[in-house]
Amino acid sequence: MISLGVSERYQAVRADVDRVCRECGRNPEEIRLVAVSKLNPPEAVGEALAGGAMDFGENRPDELLLKAPQYPQATWHFIGNIQSRRIRDIVSHASLIHSLFQRDHAEKISRAAGEQGIVQDVLVEVNVTGEASKSGLTPEEAGPFAREVAQLPNIRLRGLMTMAPIGDMQAAQTAFQGLAALLGEIRETLPEGERDDFNELSMGMSDDWPIAVACGATIVRVGRAIFSDAFHAVN
Ligand SMILES: *Cc1c(COP(=O)(O)O)cnc(C)c1O
């Protein structure tokens, strides 16, 4: 078997995303493919960039701080656990924070963004299926939280993010459909001026992104399928 490099694997995944979009009647331009470069060295980011990648995801502030300044031409996403003391660093480098679900973090993000003279884009993380091992708000909590966050001066609420149960495609579909429905429900309850920006659904990873695309994902977060030689897609 011929082993591909990061650049080729990125292009293969992007081509697959485009194909799946067309198969389910969606425009490929509606889907942002975030290459999750966590645990990979900065050079791997360079290779993915050479293959056409523009969006990268990191789940640890230290890795974000290492790689983002080396590749300022890329768009950086923070997809990991937020700690209060790292919020300034995250806000300095991430154009979109996917994993917000605590009120005190929202307030600190808004304050840090204000100090840096920017407005920070964020997604609210929802634990749709209620798995104990996953972080995020329940669907019931997400609406009230979103309405509070939308009022903070230096935050722009862009949508919702979820992680589906691993290894169960039926459960993944249920989670993704649930998140898509929740986006529509919450949007109706936001102040008029906040509704148009609230349109992003970050869902789907290496194993389940085709299901997420079929359910309306606008952002898929793919790590192993791009960066790992050992990952073989089952779809
Ligand atoms: C690691 C990670 C991904 C990518 O997972 P893969 O299975 O490697 O594609 C996506 N989202 C989050 C939040 C992650 O931590």
Short mmCIF file of N, CA, C and O in Angstrom, two decimals, residues 4 6 17 27 36 57 62 78 165 198-199 201 203-204 207:
data_model
loop_
_atom_site.label_atom_id
_atom_site.label_comp_id
_atom_site.label_asym_id
_atom_site.label_seq_id
_atom_site.Cartn_x
_atom_site.Cartn_y
_atom_site.Cartn_z
N LEU A 4 0.36 7.95 2.00
CA LEU A 4 0.28 9.34 1.60
C LEU A 4 0.84 10.24 2.68
O LEU A 4 0.89 9.88 3.84
N VAL A 6 0.77 14.14 4.69
CA VAL A 6 -0.28 14.99 5.27
C VAL A 6 -0.98 15.81 4.19
O VAL A 6 -2.21 15.92 4.16
N VAL A 17 -15.17 15.40 1.43
CA VAL A 17 -16.17 16.32 1.99
C VAL A 17 -17.00 16.92 0.84
O VAL A 17 -18.23 16.97 0.90
N ASN A 27 -23.96 22.62 -0.82
CA ASN A 27 -22.86 23.31 -1.50
C ASN A 27 -21.58 23.12 -0.69
O ASN A 27 -21.52 23.51 0.47
N VAL A 36 -7.41 19.28 12.54
CA VAL A 36 -7.08 19.26 13.97
C VAL A 36 -5.64 18.77 14.13
O VAL A 36 -5.36 17.57 14.07
N GLY A 57 -7.20 23.32 14.10
CA GLY A 57 -7.76 23.26 15.45
C GLY A 57 -6.76 22.72 16.45
O GLY A 57 -6.03 21.77 16.17
N ASP A 62 -0.98 25.61 25.03
CA ASP A 62 0.46 25.60 24.73
C ASP A 62 0.73 25.28 23.27
O ASP A 62 1.61 25.87 22.65
N PHE A 78 -9.85 27.15 18.63
CA PHE A 78 -9.61 26.49 19.91
C PHE A 78 -10.78 25.56 20.20
O PHE A 78 -11.93 26.00 20.30
N PRO A 165 -21.13 10.54 20.53
CA PRO A 165 -20.61 9.29 21.11
C PRO A 165 -19.71 8.59 20.09
O PRO A 165 -20.02 8.57 18.89
N PHE A 198 -25.70 33.71 14.20
CA PHE A 198 -25.82 32.45 14.93
C PHE A 198 -26.19 31.34 13.95
O PHE A 198 -27.35 30.91 13.84
N ASN A 199 -25.19 30.87 13.20
CA ASN A 199 -25.50 29.95 12.11
C ASN A 199 -24.48 28.83 11.94
O ASN A 199 -24.52 28.11 10.95
N LEU A 201 -22.62 25.24 12.89
CA LEU A 201 -22.74 23.94 13.56
C LEU A 201 -21.42 23.22 13.42
O LEU A 201 -21.09 22.72 12.34
N MET A 203 -19.56 20.12 14.08
CA MET A 203 -19.82 18.73 14.47
C MET A 203 -19.27 17.78 13.42
O MET A 203 -19.30 18.09 12.24
N GLY A 204 -18.76 16.65 13.89
CA GLY A 204 -18.18 15.65 13.00
C GLY A 204 -16.67 15.62 13.12
O GLY A 204 -16.02 16.67 13.09
N ASP A 207 -14.18 9.94 12.25
CA ASP A 207 -15.02 8.75 12.06
C ASP A 207 -16.43 9.06 11.60
O ASP A 207 -17.09 8.21 11.02
#
